[in-house]
mmCIF file of C-alpha atoms in Angstrom:
data_model
loop_
_atom_site.group_PDB
_atom_site.id
_atom_site.type_symbol
_atom_site.label_atom_id
_atom_site.label_comp_id
_atom_site.label_asym_id
_atom_site.label_seq_id
_atom_site.Cartn_x
_atom_site.Cartn_y
_atom_site.Cartn_z
ATOM 1 C CA MET L 38 -33.443 -20.119 32.309
ATOM 2 C CA HIS L 39 -32.312 -16.550 31.542
ATOM 3 C CA LYS L 40 -28.631 -17.620 31.671
ATOM 4 C CA LEU L 41 -29.308 -20.431 29.213
ATOM 5 C CA LEU L 42 -31.129 -18.063 26.837
ATOM 6 C CA ALA L 43 -28.333 -15.458 27.036
ATOM 7 C CA THR L 44 -25.659 -18.131 26.470
ATOM 8 C CA THR L 45 -27.582 -19.537 23.485
ATOM 9 C CA LEU L 46 -27.957 -16.079 21.917
ATOM 10 C CA LEU L 47 -24.276 -15.267 22.453
ATOM 11 C CA ALA L 48 -23.155 -18.585 20.954
ATOM 12 C CA GLY L 49 -25.530 -18.126 17.997
ATOM 13 C CA THR L 50 -24.126 -14.655 17.307
ATOM 14 C CA PHE L 51 -20.551 -15.957 17.453
ATOM 15 C CA PHE L 52 -21.219 -18.900 15.135
ATOM 16 C CA SER L 53 -23.180 -16.797 12.621
ATOM 17 C CA ALA L 54 -20.273 -14.295 12.463
ATOM 18 C CA ALA L 55 -17.835 -17.183 11.980
ATOM 19 C CA ALA L 56 -20.038 -18.671 9.240
ATOM 20 C CA ALA L 57 -20.215 -15.310 7.472
ATOM 21 C CA ALA L 58 -16.441 -15.049 7.653
ATOM 22 C CA GLN L 59 -16.078 -18.539 6.170
ATOM 23 C CA THR L 60 -18.076 -17.401 3.111
ATOM 24 C CA TYR L 61 -14.931 -15.717 1.777
ATOM 25 C CA ASP L 62 -12.376 -18.281 2.948
ATOM 26 C CA LYS L 63 -11.496 -19.428 -0.574
ATOM 27 C CA GLY L 64 -7.842 -19.498 -1.533
ATOM 28 C CA PHE L 65 -6.130 -17.753 -4.437
ATOM 29 C CA TYR L 66 -6.922 -14.178 -5.560
ATOM 30 C CA LEU L 67 -5.622 -11.654 -8.107
ATOM 31 C CA GLY L 68 -6.072 -7.913 -8.120
ATOM 32 C CA GLY L 69 -5.137 -4.552 -9.542
ATOM 33 C CA HIS L 70 -4.722 -1.195 -7.842
ATOM 34 C CA TYR L 71 -4.018 2.472 -8.435
ATOM 35 C CA GLY L 72 -2.631 4.842 -5.853
ATOM 36 C CA GLN L 73 -0.584 7.782 -4.723
ATOM 37 C CA HIS L 74 2.971 7.309 -3.487
ATOM 38 C CA LYS L 75 3.917 10.317 -1.358
ATOM 39 C CA VAL L 76 7.347 11.415 -0.107
ATOM 40 C CA GLU L 77 7.369 14.192 2.502
ATOM 41 C CA LEU L 78 10.803 15.822 2.759
ATOM 42 C CA GLU L 79 11.804 18.029 5.683
ATOM 43 C CA SER L 80 15.064 19.950 6.096
ATOM 44 C CA ASP L 81 16.383 23.058 7.802
ATOM 45 C CA PHE L 82 16.010 24.918 4.502
ATOM 46 C CA ALA L 83 12.612 23.853 3.138
ATOM 47 C CA ASP L 84 9.809 21.301 3.359
ATOM 48 C CA THR L 85 8.265 19.763 0.266
ATOM 49 C CA ASP L 86 6.019 16.889 -0.803
ATOM 50 C CA VAL L 87 6.690 14.807 -3.891
ATOM 51 C CA LYS L 88 3.724 12.776 -5.179
ATOM 52 C CA PHE L 89 3.695 9.960 -7.715
ATOM 53 C CA GLY L 90 0.892 7.969 -9.312
ATOM 54 C CA VAL L 91 1.413 4.202 -9.290
ATOM 55 C CA ALA L 92 -0.500 1.314 -10.850
ATOM 56 C CA GLY L 93 0.056 -2.307 -10.031
ATOM 57 C CA VAL L 94 -1.057 -5.891 -9.611
ATOM 58 C CA ASN L 95 -1.194 -8.212 -6.634
ATOM 59 C CA ALA L 96 -1.568 -11.943 -6.086
ATOM 60 C CA GLY L 97 -2.500 -13.516 -2.795
ATOM 61 C CA LEU L 98 -3.343 -16.729 -1.038
ATOM 62 C CA GLN L 99 -6.115 -16.531 1.574
ATOM 63 C CA LEU L 100 -4.968 -19.137 4.109
ATOM 64 C CA THR L 101 -7.947 -18.615 6.445
ATOM 65 C CA SER L 102 -10.667 -15.990 6.787
ATOM 66 C CA PHE L 103 -8.275 -14.086 9.008
ATOM 67 C CA LEU L 104 -4.855 -14.494 7.329
ATOM 68 C CA ALA L 105 -3.487 -14.096 3.791
ATOM 69 C CA LEU L 106 -0.086 -13.828 2.133
ATOM 70 C CA GLU L 107 0.249 -11.373 -0.743
ATOM 71 C CA ALA L 108 2.831 -10.296 -3.346
ATOM 72 C CA ARG L 109 2.599 -6.876 -5.049
ATOM 73 C CA TYR L 110 4.238 -5.155 -7.992
ATOM 74 C CA ALA L 111 3.618 -1.598 -9.209
ATOM 75 C CA ILE L 112 5.156 0.891 -11.624
ATOM 76 C CA GLY L 113 5.112 4.667 -11.633
ATOM 77 C CA VAL L 114 2.557 6.157 -14.023
ATOM 78 C CA GLU L 115 2.669 9.825 -12.958
ATOM 79 C CA ASP L 116 5.978 11.579 -12.340
ATOM 80 C CA GLU L 117 6.721 14.746 -10.418
ATOM 81 C CA GLU L 118 8.278 17.410 -12.643
ATOM 82 C CA ILE L 119 9.696 20.762 -11.578
ATOM 83 C CA PHE L 120 10.450 23.546 -14.057
ATOM 84 C CA ASP L 121 12.011 26.867 -13.110
ATOM 85 C CA ASP L 122 13.184 28.998 -16.048
ATOM 86 C CA ASP L 123 16.055 27.014 -17.581
ATOM 87 C CA ASP L 124 16.187 24.459 -14.759
ATOM 88 C CA SER L 125 14.203 21.245 -14.715
ATOM 89 C CA ALA L 126 14.050 18.144 -12.569
ATOM 90 C CA ARG L 127 11.978 14.969 -12.846
ATOM 91 C CA TYR L 128 11.333 12.511 -10.033
ATOM 92 C CA GLU L 129 9.811 9.138 -10.865
ATOM 93 C CA ILE L 130 9.163 5.716 -9.442
ATOM 94 C CA ASP L 131 10.589 2.934 -11.543
ATOM 95 C CA ARG L 132 8.963 0.131 -9.537
ATOM 96 C CA HIS L 133 7.578 -0.864 -6.140
ATOM 97 C CA MET L 134 7.472 -4.472 -4.900
ATOM 98 C CA ALA L 135 6.273 -5.992 -1.640
ATOM 99 C CA LEU L 136 5.675 -9.302 0.140
ATOM 100 C CA MET L 137 3.016 -8.935 2.829
ATOM 101 C CA ALA L 138 1.161 -10.823 5.525
ATOM 102 C CA LYS L 139 -2.435 -9.624 5.812
ATOM 103 C CA GLY L 140 -4.510 -10.130 8.940
ATOM 104 C CA SER L 141 -8.267 -9.569 8.486
ATOM 105 C CA LEU L 142 -11.140 -8.976 10.868
ATOM 106 C CA PRO L 143 -14.429 -9.804 9.088
ATOM 107 C CA LEU L 144 -17.314 -7.548 10.179
ATOM 108 C CA GLY L 145 -20.350 -9.250 8.691
ATOM 109 C CA ASP L 146 -20.529 -11.105 5.415
ATOM 110 C CA ARG L 147 -19.362 -8.264 3.122
ATOM 111 C CA PHE L 148 -16.998 -5.980 5.034
ATOM 112 C CA ALA L 149 -13.610 -6.561 6.680
ATOM 113 C CA LEU L 150 -10.848 -4.457 8.190
ATOM 114 C CA PHE L 151 -7.250 -5.608 7.799
ATOM 115 C CA ALA L 152 -3.683 -4.839 8.816
ATOM 116 C CA THR L 153 -0.592 -5.576 6.726
ATOM 117 C CA ALA L 154 3.090 -6.030 7.489
ATOM 118 C CA GLY L 155 6.012 -7.202 5.397
ATOM 119 C CA TYR L 156 8.995 -6.289 3.261
ATOM 120 C CA GLY L 157 8.950 -3.683 0.490
ATOM 121 C CA GLU L 158 11.334 -2.215 -2.057
ATOM 122 C CA THR L 159 10.967 0.962 -4.138
ATOM 123 C CA LYS L 160 13.295 2.171 -6.894
ATOM 124 C CA TYR L 161 13.325 5.942 -7.495
ATOM 125 C CA ASN L 162 14.820 7.801 -10.465
ATOM 126 C CA PHE L 163 15.867 11.449 -10.476
ATOM 127 C CA ALA L 164 16.851 13.346 -13.655
ATOM 128 C CA TYR L 165 17.966 16.980 -13.739
ATOM 129 C CA ASP L 166 18.879 19.559 -16.345
ATOM 130 C CA ILE L 167 20.518 22.655 -14.901
ATOM 131 C CA PRO L 168 22.659 24.990 -17.022
ATOM 132 C CA GLY L 169 26.083 23.398 -17.069
ATOM 133 C CA LEU L 170 24.932 20.227 -15.322
ATOM 134 C CA THR L 171 22.777 17.414 -16.682
ATOM 135 C CA GLY L 172 22.438 13.932 -15.279
ATOM 136 C CA SER L 173 20.382 11.303 -13.548
ATOM 137 C CA GLU L 174 20.551 9.174 -10.440
ATOM 138 C CA SER L 175 18.607 6.248 -9.058
ATOM 139 C CA THR L 176 18.233 4.836 -5.581
ATOM 140 C CA THR L 177 16.488 1.808 -4.142
ATOM 141 C CA GLU L 178 14.955 1.938 -0.677
ATOM 142 C CA SER L 179 13.894 -1.275 1.052
ATOM 143 C CA GLY L 180 12.791 -2.492 4.446
ATOM 144 C CA PHE L 181 9.815 -3.075 6.725
ATOM 145 C CA ILE L 182 6.426 -1.781 5.596
ATOM 146 C CA TYR L 183 3.097 -1.808 7.414
ATOM 147 C CA GLY L 184 -0.414 -0.504 6.970
ATOM 148 C CA ALA L 185 -4.165 -0.932 7.311
ATOM 149 C CA GLY L 186 -7.203 -0.976 5.087
ATOM 150 C CA ALA L 187 -10.732 -2.108 4.401
ATOM 151 C CA ASN L 188 -12.227 -4.702 2.086
ATOM 152 C CA PHE L 189 -15.814 -4.633 0.772
ATOM 153 C CA HIS L 190 -17.171 -7.685 -1.086
ATOM 154 C CA LEU L 191 -19.208 -6.550 -4.099
ATOM 155 C CA THR L 192 -19.987 -10.183 -4.988
ATOM 156 C CA ASN L 193 -18.774 -13.561 -3.702
ATOM 157 C CA ASN L 194 -15.706 -13.242 -5.945
ATOM 158 C CA LEU L 195 -15.120 -9.511 -6.458
ATOM 159 C CA SER L 196 -14.078 -7.103 -3.721
ATOM 160 C CA LEU L 197 -13.168 -3.427 -3.467
ATOM 161 C CA VAL L 198 -10.024 -2.696 -1.418
ATOM 162 C CA ALA L 199 -8.715 0.585 0.033
ATOM 163 C CA GLU L 200 -5.383 0.661 1.857
ATOM 164 C CA TYR L 201 -2.771 2.943 3.439
ATOM 165 C CA ASN L 202 0.850 1.811 3.966
ATOM 166 C CA VAL L 203 3.932 3.338 5.560
ATOM 167 C CA LEU L 204 7.062 2.621 3.481
ATOM 168 C CA PRO L 205 10.800 2.827 4.266
ATOM 169 C CA ASP L 206 12.187 6.370 4.495
ATOM 170 C CA LEU L 207 14.634 7.653 1.909
ATOM 171 C CA GLU L 208 18.214 7.073 2.973
ATOM 172 C CA ASP L 209 19.740 10.343 4.138
ATOM 173 C CA GLU L 210 23.167 10.772 2.577
ATOM 174 C CA ASP L 211 23.549 14.219 4.176
ATOM 175 C CA ASP L 212 24.011 13.038 7.772
ATOM 176 C CA GLY L 213 20.616 14.007 9.141
ATOM 177 C CA LEU L 214 20.004 17.204 7.185
ATOM 178 C CA ILE L 215 16.982 15.751 5.392
ATOM 179 C CA GLU L 216 14.202 13.682 6.953
ATOM 180 C CA SER L 217 11.531 11.868 4.969
ATOM 181 C CA ASP L 218 8.188 10.170 5.523
ATOM 182 C CA VAL L 219 7.019 7.864 2.740
ATOM 183 C CA SER L 220 3.493 6.506 2.325
ATOM 184 C CA LEU L 221 1.352 4.748 -0.253
ATOM 185 C CA MET L 222 -2.437 4.995 -0.503
ATOM 186 C CA THR L 223 -4.203 2.676 -2.965
ATOM 187 C CA VAL L 224 -7.665 1.667 -4.174
ATOM 188 C CA GLY L 225 -8.198 -1.523 -6.128
ATOM 189 C CA LEU L 226 -10.220 -4.598 -6.988
ATOM 190 C CA ASN L 227 -9.496 -8.233 -6.064
ATOM 191 C CA TYR L 228 -10.978 -11.296 -7.726
ATOM 192 C CA THR L 229 -11.043 -14.538 -5.741
ATOM 193 C CA PHE L 230 -11.027 -17.830 -7.668
#
């Protein structure tokens, strides 16, 4: 009798969690986000962090309660500027794009944790004005990106999303003299149709 009661309770818990997860198994969603794109540079001479503000949009298709596919596009909205007497330099993000798979673990009917993995591309611009030398350069870094985050459903259609991603490092053209770690932290809202 006790085994039957325990089995019934366990099965009821499992099916109620699955039913809660199915509440948000809907299909297409759109969203917007704001975040900080951070590049940590390390060399034998100095270490520095360059931070950019980015704003973007995303569109996704929730295939099941546990899996979604998502496309993202963002632009730089806050540049990093350095002034030193007559010298100046400006670093900026032109754009960031990504195609991601998103695996979710619903924890109740409103909250879920998720992990992401996919392909991303970021275009950086660098402009400098040094006495006797003025110019600009741009570079595009692409490759595998991955991250994790949390999703909180404010209503059946609207959810708050916070996420942290690791992006491709900057290509080192100086044969190992400079190392970089690149990350993106965002907060946004998604609306499910």
